[in-house]
CSV table of C-alpha atoms and ligand atoms in Angstrom, one decimal:
chain,number,residue,atom,x,y,z
A,1,MET,CA,31.7,-15.8,12.5
A,2,ASP,CA,31.4,-13.1,9.9
A,3,THR,CA,28.2,-11.0,9.9
A,4,PRO,CA,26.0,-12.3,7.0
A,5,ARG,CA,25.3,-9.7,4.3
A,6,ALA,CA,22.1,-9.1,2.3
A,7,VAL,CA,21.7,-7.0,-0.7
A,8,VAL,CA,18.3,-5.3,-1.0
A,9,VAL,CA,17.3,-3.8,-4.3
A,10,GLY,CA,14.5,-1.1,-4.3
A,11,GLY,CA,14.0,1.7,-1.8
A,12,GLY,CA,10.2,1.5,-1.7
A,13,VAL,CA,8.3,0.2,1.3
A,14,LEU,CA,8.8,-3.5,0.5
A,15,GLY,CA,12.6,-3.1,0.0
A,16,THR,CA,12.9,-1.0,3.1
A,17,MET,CA,10.9,-3.5,5.2
A,18,HIS,CA,13.1,-6.3,3.9
A,19,ALA,CA,16.2,-4.3,4.9
A,20,LEU,CA,14.7,-3.6,8.3
A,21,GLU,CA,13.9,-7.3,8.9
A,22,ALA,CA,17.5,-8.3,7.8
A,23,CYS,CA,19.0,-5.8,10.2
A,24,ARG,CA,16.7,-6.9,13.0
A,25,ARG,CA,18.1,-10.4,12.5
A,26,GLY,CA,21.6,-9.1,12.8
A,27,TRP,CA,22.6,-9.0,9.1
A,28,GLU,CA,24.6,-6.3,7.4
A,29,VAL,CA,22.5,-4.7,4.5
A,30,VAL,CA,23.4,-2.9,1.3
A,31,HIS,CA,20.3,-1.2,0.0
A,32,LEU,CA,20.2,0.0,-3.6
A,33,GLU,CA,17.7,2.4,-5.2
A,34,ALA,CA,17.6,3.4,-8.9
A,35,ASP,CA,16.4,6.9,-8.3
A,36,ALA,CA,17.8,9.8,-6.3
A,37,GLY,CA,15.1,8.9,-3.7
A,38,PRO,CA,12.1,6.5,-3.8
A,39,ARG,CA,9.3,8.3,-5.7
A,40,ARG,CA,7.0,5.5,-6.8
A,41,ALA,CA,3.9,3.7,-5.3
A,42,SER,CA,5.3,3.8,-1.7
A,43,VAL,CA,5.3,7.6,-1.5
A,44,ARG,CA,2.1,8.1,-3.6
A,45,ASN,CA,-0.3,6.0,-1.6
A,46,PHE,CA,-2.9,6.9,1.1
A,47,GLY,CA,-0.8,5.4,3.9
A,48,LEU,CA,-3.8,3.2,4.8
A,49,VAL,CA,-3.0,0.1,6.9
A,50,TRP,CA,-6.2,-1.4,5.7
A,51,VAL,CA,-7.4,-4.5,7.4
A,52,SER,CA,-11.1,-4.1,6.8
A,53,GLY,CA,-11.4,-5.1,3.2
A,54,ARG,CA,-9.1,-8.1,3.2
A,55,ALA,CA,-10.2,-11.5,2.1
A,56,GLY,CA,-11.0,-13.9,5.0
A,57,GLY,CA,-8.3,-16.5,5.8
A,58,PRO,CA,-4.5,-16.0,4.9
A,59,GLU,CA,-4.9,-12.5,3.6
A,60,LEU,CA,-6.7,-11.2,6.7
A,61,ASP,CA,-4.2,-13.1,8.9
A,62,LEU,CA,-1.3,-11.4,7.1
A,63,ALA,CA,-2.9,-8.0,7.4
A,64,VAL,CA,-3.6,-8.4,11.1
A,65,ARG,CA,0.1,-9.5,11.6
A,66,ALA,CA,1.3,-6.6,9.5
A,67,ARG,CA,-0.8,-4.1,11.5
A,68,GLN,CA,0.8,-5.4,14.7
A,69,LEU,CA,4.3,-5.0,13.2
A,70,TRP,CA,3.5,-1.5,12.1
A,71,GLU,CA,2.4,-0.6,15.6
A,72,GLU,CA,5.6,-2.2,17.0
A,73,LEU,CA,8.0,-0.5,14.6
A,74,ALA,CA,6.3,2.9,15.2
A,75,VAL,CA,7.6,2.7,18.7
A,76,HIS,CA,11.2,2.8,17.4
A,77,SER,CA,10.4,4.9,14.4
A,78,PRO,CA,7.6,7.3,15.6
A,79,ALA,CA,8.1,9.5,12.5
A,80,VAL,CA,6.3,6.9,10.4
A,81,GLY,CA,3.2,8.6,11.8
A,82,PHE,CA,1.3,5.4,12.8
A,83,ARG,CA,-2.2,6.4,14.0
A,84,PRO,CA,-4.7,3.6,15.1
A,85,ASP,CA,-7.6,5.8,13.9
A,86,GLY,CA,-9.7,3.1,12.3
A,87,SER,CA,-12.1,3.8,9.4
A,88,VAL,CA,-15.7,4.3,8.6
A,89,THR,CA,-17.3,3.2,5.3
A,90,VAL,CA,-20.4,5.3,4.8
A,91,ALA,CA,-23.8,4.1,3.5
A,92,ARG,CA,-26.1,6.4,1.6
A,93,HIS,CA,-28.5,3.7,0.3
A,94,GLU,CA,-30.4,0.9,2.1
A,95,ALA,CA,-28.7,-1.8,0.0
A,96,GLU,CA,-25.3,-0.5,1.1
A,97,LEU,CA,-26.2,-0.6,4.7
A,98,ALA,CA,-27.6,-4.1,4.3
A,99,LEU,CA,-24.3,-5.3,2.8
A,100,MET,CA,-22.5,-3.7,5.8
A,101,ALA,CA,-24.8,-5.5,8.2
A,102,GLU,CA,-23.9,-8.7,6.4
A,103,ALA,CA,-20.2,-8.0,6.7
A,104,ALA,CA,-20.6,-7.1,10.4
A,105,GLY,CA,-22.0,-10.7,10.8
A,106,ARG,CA,-18.9,-12.4,9.2
A,107,PRO,CA,-17.3,-14.9,11.5
A,108,ASP,CA,-14.1,-12.9,11.2
A,109,ALA,CA,-15.8,-9.5,11.9
A,110,ALA,CA,-14.1,-9.2,15.3
A,111,ALA,CA,-10.6,-9.6,13.9
A,112,ARG,CA,-11.4,-6.6,11.7
A,113,GLY,CA,-13.0,-4.6,14.5
A,114,PHE,CA,-16.3,-4.3,12.5
A,115,GLU,CA,-19.1,-2.3,14.1
A,116,LEU,CA,-22.3,-1.4,12.3
A,117,LEU,CA,-23.3,2.2,13.0
A,118,ASP,CA,-26.5,4.3,12.4
A,119,ALA,CA,-26.2,7.9,11.1
A,120,ASP,CA,-25.8,9.3,14.7
A,121,GLY,CA,-23.3,6.6,15.4
A,122,VAL,CA,-21.1,7.6,12.5
A,123,ARG,CA,-21.3,11.3,13.6
A,124,ALA,CA,-20.4,10.3,17.1
A,125,VAL,CA,-17.3,8.4,15.9
A,126,ASN,CA,-16.3,11.1,13.4
A,127,PRO,CA,-18.0,14.4,14.1
A,128,ALA,CA,-16.5,15.9,10.9
A,129,VAL,CA,-18.9,13.7,8.9
A,130,ARG,CA,-22.0,15.8,8.5
A,131,GLY,CA,-23.3,14.8,5.0
A,132,GLY,CA,-26.6,12.9,4.4
A,133,LEU,CA,-26.1,9.3,5.2
A,134,LEU,CA,-27.9,6.3,6.6
A,135,GLY,CA,-25.1,4.8,8.6
A,136,GLY,CA,-21.7,3.2,8.2
A,137,LEU,CA,-19.4,0.3,9.0
A,138,ARG,CA,-16.6,1.1,11.4
A,139,CYS,CA,-13.4,-0.9,11.3
A,140,THR,CA,-11.3,-0.2,14.5
A,141,ARG,CA,-8.3,-2.2,13.1
A,142,ASP,CA,-7.6,0.1,10.2
A,143,ALA,CA,-4.8,2.5,10.7
A,144,VAL,CA,-2.8,5.3,9.0
A,145,VAL,CA,0.9,6.0,8.4
A,146,GLU,CA,2.4,8.9,6.6
A,147,PRO,CA,3.7,7.8,3.2
A,148,GLY,CA,5.8,10.9,2.7
A,149,LEU,CA,7.7,10.1,6.0
A,150,VAL,CA,7.8,6.4,6.3
A,151,LEU,CA,10.8,5.5,4.2
A,152,GLY,CA,13.0,8.3,5.5
A,153,ALA,CA,12.1,7.4,9.1
A,154,LEU,CA,12.8,3.7,8.6
A,155,ARG,CA,16.2,4.5,7.0
A,156,VAL,CA,17.1,6.6,10.1
A,157,THR,CA,16.4,3.5,12.2
A,158,LEU,CA,18.4,1.3,9.9
A,159,GLU,CA,21.4,3.7,9.9
A,160,ALA,CA,21.4,3.6,13.7
A,161,THR,CA,22.3,-0.1,13.5
A,162,GLY,CA,25.7,0.7,12.0
A,163,ARG,CA,25.1,-2.3,9.7
A,164,TYR,CA,23.2,-0.5,6.9
A,165,THR,CA,24.5,1.2,3.7
A,166,TRP,CA,22.0,3.2,1.5
A,167,LEU,CA,23.0,3.6,-2.1
A,168,PRO,CA,20.6,5.7,-4.2
A,169,ARG,CA,21.1,6.4,-7.9
A,170,ARG,CA,22.2,2.7,-8.5
A,171,GLN,CA,20.0,0.8,-10.8
A,172,VAL,CA,20.6,-3.0,-10.6
A,173,VAL,CA,20.7,-4.5,-14.1
A,174,ASP,CA,21.6,-8.1,-13.3
A,175,VAL,CA,22.2,-10.6,-10.5
A,176,VAL,CA,25.0,-13.1,-10.9
A,177,THR,CA,25.1,-16.2,-8.7
A,178,SER,CA,27.8,-18.6,-7.7
A,179,SER,CA,27.8,-21.5,-5.3
A,180,ILE,CA,28.7,-19.3,-2.3
A,181,SER,CA,27.2,-15.9,-2.9
A,182,SER,CA,25.2,-13.7,-5.3
A,183,VAL,CA,26.3,-10.4,-6.8
A,184,ALA,CA,23.9,-7.6,-7.8
A,185,VAL,CA,25.5,-5.6,-10.6
A,186,ASP,CA,24.4,-1.9,-11.0
A,187,HIS,CA,24.3,0.3,-14.1
A,188,LEU,CA,27.7,1.9,-13.2
A,189,GLY,CA,29.3,-1.5,-13.0
A,190,GLY,CA,29.3,-1.6,-9.2
A,191,ARG,CA,29.2,-5.2,-7.8
A,192,HIS,CA,27.3,-5.8,-4.5
A,193,GLU,CA,27.9,-9.2,-3.0
A,194,GLY,CA,25.7,-10.9,-0.4
A,195,SER,CA,24.7,-14.4,0.6
A,196,VAL,CA,21.1,-13.2,-0.1
A,197,VAL,CA,19.8,-10.7,-2.8
A,198,VAL,CA,16.2,-9.5,-2.4
A,199,LEU,CA,14.8,-7.5,-5.3
A,200,CYS,CA,11.8,-5.3,-4.4
A,201,ILE,CA,11.4,-3.5,-7.7
A,202,GLY,CA,7.8,-2.5,-7.6
A,203,ASP,CA,6.4,-1.8,-11.1
A,204,ARG,CA,9.8,-1.7,-12.8
A,205,LEU,CA,9.4,-5.2,-14.1
A,206,SER,CA,11.4,-4.9,-17.3
A,207,GLY,CA,14.7,-3.3,-16.1
A,208,LEU,CA,16.6,-6.4,-15.2
A,209,GLY,CA,18.5,-8.8,-17.5
A,210,GLY,CA,20.2,-12.1,-17.0
A,211,ARG,CA,17.9,-14.7,-15.5
A,212,VAL,CA,15.7,-12.2,-13.6
A,213,GLY,CA,14.0,-10.6,-16.6
A,214,PRO,CA,12.7,-13.8,-18.2
A,215,ALA,CA,11.6,-15.2,-14.7
A,216,LEU,CA,9.6,-12.1,-14.1
A,217,ALA,CA,8.1,-12.1,-17.5
A,218,ALA,CA,6.8,-15.6,-16.8
A,219,THR,CA,5.1,-14.5,-13.5
A,220,SER,CA,1.4,-13.6,-13.5
A,221,LEU,CA,1.6,-9.9,-12.8
A,222,ARG,CA,-0.2,-6.8,-14.0
A,223,LYS,CA,0.1,-3.1,-13.3
A,224,CYS,CA,-2.7,-0.7,-12.2
A,225,ARG,CA,-2.6,3.1,-12.4
A,226,LEU,CA,-4.5,5.3,-9.9
A,227,GLN,CA,-5.3,9.0,-9.7
A,228,MET,CA,-5.1,10.8,-6.4
A,229,LEU,CA,-5.3,14.4,-5.0
A,230,GLN,CA,-4.5,16.2,-1.9
A,231,THR,CA,-6.1,19.3,-0.4
A,232,ALA,CA,-4.8,22.1,1.7
A,233,PRO,CA,-5.2,21.6,5.5
A,234,ALA,CA,-8.8,21.0,6.5
A,235,PRO,CA,-10.3,23.3,9.2
A,236,GLU,CA,-11.0,20.4,11.5
A,237,ARG,CA,-9.6,17.0,12.5
A,238,LEU,CA,-11.1,13.8,11.0
A,239,THR,CA,-10.9,11.1,13.7
A,240,THR,CA,-11.1,8.2,11.2
A,241,ALA,CA,-10.3,7.4,7.6
A,242,LEU,CA,-13.4,7.4,5.4
A,243,ALA,CA,-14.5,5.2,2.4
A,244,ASP,CA,-17.7,5.3,0.4
A,245,ALA,CA,-19.8,2.2,-0.4
A,246,ASP,CA,-18.2,1.9,-3.8
A,247,SER,CA,-15.2,0.5,-2.0
A,248,MET,CA,-17.3,-2.5,-1.2
A,249,ARG,CA,-17.5,-3.4,-4.9
A,250,TYR,CA,-13.7,-4.1,-4.9
A,251,TYR,CA,-12.6,-5.3,-1.5
A,252,PRO,CA,-13.0,-9.1,-1.1
A,253,ALA,CA,-14.3,-8.9,2.4
A,254,PHE,CA,-17.6,-7.7,0.9
A,255,ASP,CA,-17.9,-10.5,-1.6
A,256,LEU,CA,-21.2,-11.5,0.1
A,257,PRO,CA,-24.7,-12.1,-1.3
A,258,GLY,CA,-25.7,-8.5,-0.6
A,259,ARG,CA,-23.1,-7.2,-3.0
A,260,ALA,CA,-25.4,-8.1,-5.9
A,261,GLY,CA,-28.0,-5.7,-4.5
A,262,LEU,CA,-25.8,-2.6,-4.5
A,263,PRO,CA,-27.2,0.2,-6.6
A,264,GLU,CA,-25.9,0.6,-10.2
A,265,PRO,CA,-22.6,2.5,-10.2
A,266,SER,CA,-22.4,5.8,-11.8
A,267,PRO,CA,-20.8,5.8,-15.4
A,268,THR,CA,-17.7,7.4,-14.0
A,269,THR,CA,-17.4,4.8,-11.3
A,270,SER,CA,-17.6,2.0,-13.9
A,271,ASP,CA,-15.4,3.7,-16.4
A,272,TRP,CA,-12.7,4.6,-13.9
A,273,GLY,CA,-13.0,1.8,-11.4
A,274,MET,CA,-13.6,4.5,-8.8
A,275,GLN,CA,-14.2,4.5,-5.1
A,276,LEU,CA,-13.9,7.3,-2.5
A,277,LEU,CA,-11.1,6.9,0.1
A,278,LEU,CA,-10.2,9.8,2.2
A,279,VAL,CA,-7.4,10.1,4.8
A,280,GLN,CA,-6.3,13.1,6.7
A,281,ARG,CA,-2.5,13.7,6.8
A,282,ALA,CA,-0.8,14.5,10.1
A,283,ALA,CA,-0.4,18.0,8.7
A,284,GLY,CA,-4.1,18.4,8.1
A,285,GLY,CA,-4.5,18.0,4.3
A,286,LEU,CA,-6.8,15.4,2.9
A,287,THR,CA,-5.5,12.7,0.6
A,288,ILE,CA,-8.4,11.6,-1.6
A,289,GLY,CA,-8.7,9.0,-4.4
A,290,ASP,CA,-8.9,6.8,-6.3
A,291,THR,CA,-9.3,5.3,-9.8
A,292,HIS,CA,-8.1,2.1,-11.3
A,293,ARG,CA,-6.9,1.6,-14.9
A,294,TYR,CA,-5.2,-1.5,-16.2
A,295,ASP,CA,-4.6,-0.9,-19.9
A,296,GLU,CA,-1.0,-0.1,-20.8
A,297,PRO,CA,0.6,2.1,-21.9
A,298,PHE,CA,-0.8,4.3,-19.2
A,299,ASP,CA,-1.7,8.0,-19.8
A,300,PHE,CA,1.2,10.3,-18.9
A,301,ALA,CA,-1.3,13.0,-17.7
A,302,VAL,CA,-3.9,13.0,-15.0
A,303,GLU,CA,-7.5,13.3,-16.2
A,304,GLU,CA,-9.7,16.0,-14.6
A,305,HIS,CA,-13.1,14.3,-15.0
A,306,PRO,CA,-12.8,11.7,-12.2
A,307,TYR,CA,-11.4,14.3,-9.9
A,308,ASP,CA,-14.6,16.3,-10.2
A,309,GLU,CA,-16.6,13.3,-9.1
A,310,LEU,CA,-14.3,12.5,-6.2
A,311,VAL,CA,-14.5,16.0,-4.9
A,312,ASP,CA,-18.3,16.0,-5.2
A,313,ARG,CA,-18.5,12.7,-3.3
A,314,ALA,CA,-16.1,13.8,-0.6
A,315,GLU,CA,-18.1,16.9,0.0
A,316,ALA,CA,-21.4,15.0,0.0
A,317,VAL,CA,-20.1,12.7,2.7
A,318,LEU,CA,-18.5,15.4,4.8
A,319,GLY,CA,-21.3,17.9,4.3
A,320,TRP,CA,-18.8,20.8,3.9
A,321,ALA,CA,-16.7,22.3,1.1
A,322,LEU,CA,-13.3,20.8,0.7
A,323,PRO,CA,-10.2,23.0,1.1
A,324,PRO,CA,-8.5,23.9,-2.2
A,325,VAL,CA,-6.9,21.0,-4.0
A,326,VAL,CA,-3.1,21.6,-3.9
A,327,ARG,CA,-1.6,18.4,-5.4
A,328,ARG,CA,-2.7,15.8,-8.0
A,329,TRP,CA,-0.7,12.8,-9.0
A,330,ALA,CA,-1.0,9.3,-10.4
A,331,GLY,CA,0.7,6.1,-9.1
A,332,VAL,CA,1.2,2.6,-10.4
A,333,TYR,CA,1.3,-0.6,-8.4
A,334,THR,CA,1.8,-4.2,-9.5
A,335,GLY,CA,-0.6,-6.9,-8.5
A,336,THR,CA,-0.9,-10.7,-9.2
A,337,THR,CA,-3.4,-12.0,-11.7
A,338,ASP,CA,-3.9,-15.2,-9.9
A,339,ASP,CA,-4.9,-15.9,-6.3
A,340,ARG,CA,-1.5,-15.2,-4.7
A,341,ILE,CA,-1.6,-12.3,-2.1
A,342,TYR,CA,1.7,-11.1,-3.5
A,343,SER,CA,4.5,-12.5,-5.6
A,344,ARG,CA,7.8,-13.9,-4.4
A,345,THR,CA,9.8,-15.4,-7.3
A,346,THR,CA,12.9,-17.4,-6.5
A,347,ILE,CA,15.5,-16.9,-9.2
A,348,ASP,CA,18.2,-18.9,-7.5
A,349,PRO,CA,18.6,-20.1,-3.9
A,350,GLY,CA,19.1,-16.9,-2.0
A,351,VAL,CA,17.9,-14.6,-4.9
A,352,VAL,CA,14.2,-13.6,-4.8
A,353,VAL,CA,12.0,-10.9,-6.4
A,354,VAL,CA,9.2,-9.7,-4.2
A,355,THR,CA,6.4,-7.5,-5.7
A,356,GLY,CA,2.8,-7.7,-6.7
A,357,ALA,CA,1.1,-6.8,-3.4
A,358,ALA,CA,-1.2,-4.5,-5.3
A,359,GLY,CA,-3.2,-1.9,-3.4
A,360,ARG,CA,-2.3,-3.6,-0.1
A,361,GLY,CA,1.5,-3.3,-0.3
A,362,MET,CA,1.8,-0.5,2.2
A,363,THR,CA,-0.4,-2.5,4.7
A,364,LEU,CA,1.3,-5.8,4.2
A,365,SER,CA,4.9,-4.8,3.8
A,366,PRO,CA,6.3,-5.6,7.3
A,367,ALA,CA,4.6,-9.0,7.3
A,368,ILE,CA,5.7,-9.8,3.8
A,369,ALA,CA,9.3,-9.0,4.7
A,370,GLU,CA,9.0,-11.3,7.8
A,371,GLU,CA,7.7,-14.1,5.5
A,372,THR,CA,10.5,-13.7,3.0
A,373,TRP,CA,13.2,-13.9,5.7
A,374,GLU,CA,11.6,-17.0,7.1
A,375,VAL,CA,11.7,-18.6,3.6
A,376,LEU,CA,15.3,-17.4,2.9
A,377,THR,CA,16.7,-18.6,6.3
A,378,ARG,CA,14.8,-21.9,6.5
B,1,FAD,C1,-2.0,5.7,-5.6
B,1,FAD,C2,-1.8,4.5,-4.8
B,1,FAD,C3,-2.4,4.3,-3.6
B,1,FAD,C4,-2.2,3.2,-2.7
B,1,FAD,N1,-2.7,3.2,-1.5
B,1,FAD,C5,-2.4,2.2,-0.6
B,1,FAD,C6,-2.8,2.2,0.7
B,1,FAD,O1,-3.3,3.2,1.2
B,1,FAD,N2,-2.5,1.1,1.5
B,1,FAD,C7,-1.8,0.1,1.0
B,1,FAD,O2,-1.6,-0.9,1.7
B,1,FAD,N3,-1.3,0.1,-0.3
B,1,FAD,C8,-1.5,1.1,-1.1
B,1,FAD,N4,-1.0,1.1,-2.3
B,1,FAD,C9,-0.2,0.0,-2.8
B,1,FAD,C10,1.3,0.3,-2.3
B,1,FAD,O3,1.6,1.6,-2.4
B,1,FAD,C11,2.2,-0.6,-3.0
B,1,FAD,O4,1.8,-2.0,-3.0
B,1,FAD,C12,3.6,-0.6,-2.4
B,1,FAD,O5,4.0,0.8,-2.2
B,1,FAD,C13,4.6,-1.3,-3.3
B,1,FAD,O6,5.9,-1.1,-2.7
B,1,FAD,P1,7.2,-1.6,-3.5
B,1,FAD,O7,8.3,-1.3,-2.6
B,1,FAD,O8,7.0,-3.0,-4.0
B,1,FAD,O9,7.2,-0.7,-4.8
B,1,FAD,P2,7.7,0.8,-5.1
B,1,FAD,O10,7.1,1.8,-4.1
B,1,FAD,O11,7.4,1.0,-6.6
B,1,FAD,O12,9.2,0.8,-4.9
B,1,FAD,C14,10.1,0.1,-5.8
B,1,FAD,C15,11.4,0.8,-5.8
B,1,FAD,O13,12.4,0.0,-6.4
B,1,FAD,C16,13.2,0.8,-7.2
B,1,FAD,N5,13.7,0.0,-8.3
B,1,FAD,C17,13.0,-0.7,-9.2
B,1,FAD,N6,13.9,-1.4,-10.0
B,1,FAD,C18,15.1,-1.2,-9.5
B,1,FAD,C19,16.4,-1.7,-9.9
B,1,FAD,N7,16.6,-2.5,-10.9
B,1,FAD,N8,17.5,-1.2,-9.2
B,1,FAD,C20,17.3,-0.4,-8.2
B,1,FAD,N9,16.1,0.1,-7.8
B,1,FAD,C21,15.0,-0.3,-8.4
B,1,FAD,C22,12.2,1.9,-7.8
B,1,FAD,O14,12.9,3.0,-8.2
B,1,FAD,C23,11.3,2.1,-6.6
B,1,FAD,O15,11.8,3.2,-5.7
B,1,FAD,C24,-1.3,2.2,-3.2
B,1,FAD,C25,-0.6,2.3,-4.4
B,1,FAD,C26,-0.9,3.4,-5.2
B,1,FAD,C27,-0.1,3.6,-6.5
């Protein structure tokens, strides 16, 4: 029997995980990417495999499964840089600590590895944290990967199968289906045939014609733009990722009665939808963010003002001056506007568009790919 062939469109983390899952199942894969190399959300993120904040139920289950898959695939692709470091969300106000205590009492707290810490406990877990704080919430299930390395590392693993073809600089403009196969047509007129076509196009929602464009336009999706920065290598190792209590305003795990008691956010926090997340890269620099803006068209420039507050907050938590900022950038992700965890739109049998995982796409990508292949091969 001939080896079945899949065409995967989009070289971001979702496309790459779908390619990986197809190869794992013995398929041949042709993988197309519009740019010379993937340069969008999948390489601009924190690399947080973030279990702690997920909504209870299916979203948490998917995140827990995804974390397990990340850990497994890091065995074959160690260059993804998986580190099971966990995280600490720090409290600097009694009401923040009270909400953390409530979260630590959730029935699913053990699945998240939640542990409520006093100030000494935070410092014992992460000695680099020496700012004034009351305590924190540890999540032992959170982890980190290296966004700048993940995609390349996974492609090396894919190429080793001998069943994988990577085609950058090929923008797919249409997908044509017949009763036996589907053909992805690229902007140079190249035709890529497979029994399955999976389009993981991230935030490029308007680049496809034929039946795909209108189907996507009818799907409940919206884009979000975030600002980020990175410092030079820090003088010491941070043993966990860090978040501040503003993160509890956004993550559904903290949608508990105590959330109403959180102190008033600063004007910059409200205006920019800001929270502090801080992750140390394997090479020592600190990736720090973020902001959330939804009104399109997005600014083409990054704004200095929220960066000032992010740096102040990071220094207040750490209790020491940050190394110089060496990089600033913005990134855009696509999320759903309804209660779906992500969006999988079937265009034709065997042709699907997968996007909309929002700020959890890096985390969930291996488990989403697994679900897609279960749907496609049912
Ligand atoms: C600043 C920022 C921080 C984040 N932090 C985290 C985090 O720490 N943890 C987490 O879980 N998630 C995080 N996310 C979310 C996560 O990064 C995204 O959900 C995820 O990367 C989306 O992956 P993707 O493959 O769908 O999209 P993308 O990374 O956008 O990739 C899509 C790719 O498809 C290509 N493409 C599009 N259309 C075509 C076409 N027609 N033909 C060929 N190629 C095409 C694009 O060029 C692109 O390379 C963050 C996002 C941002 C922006």
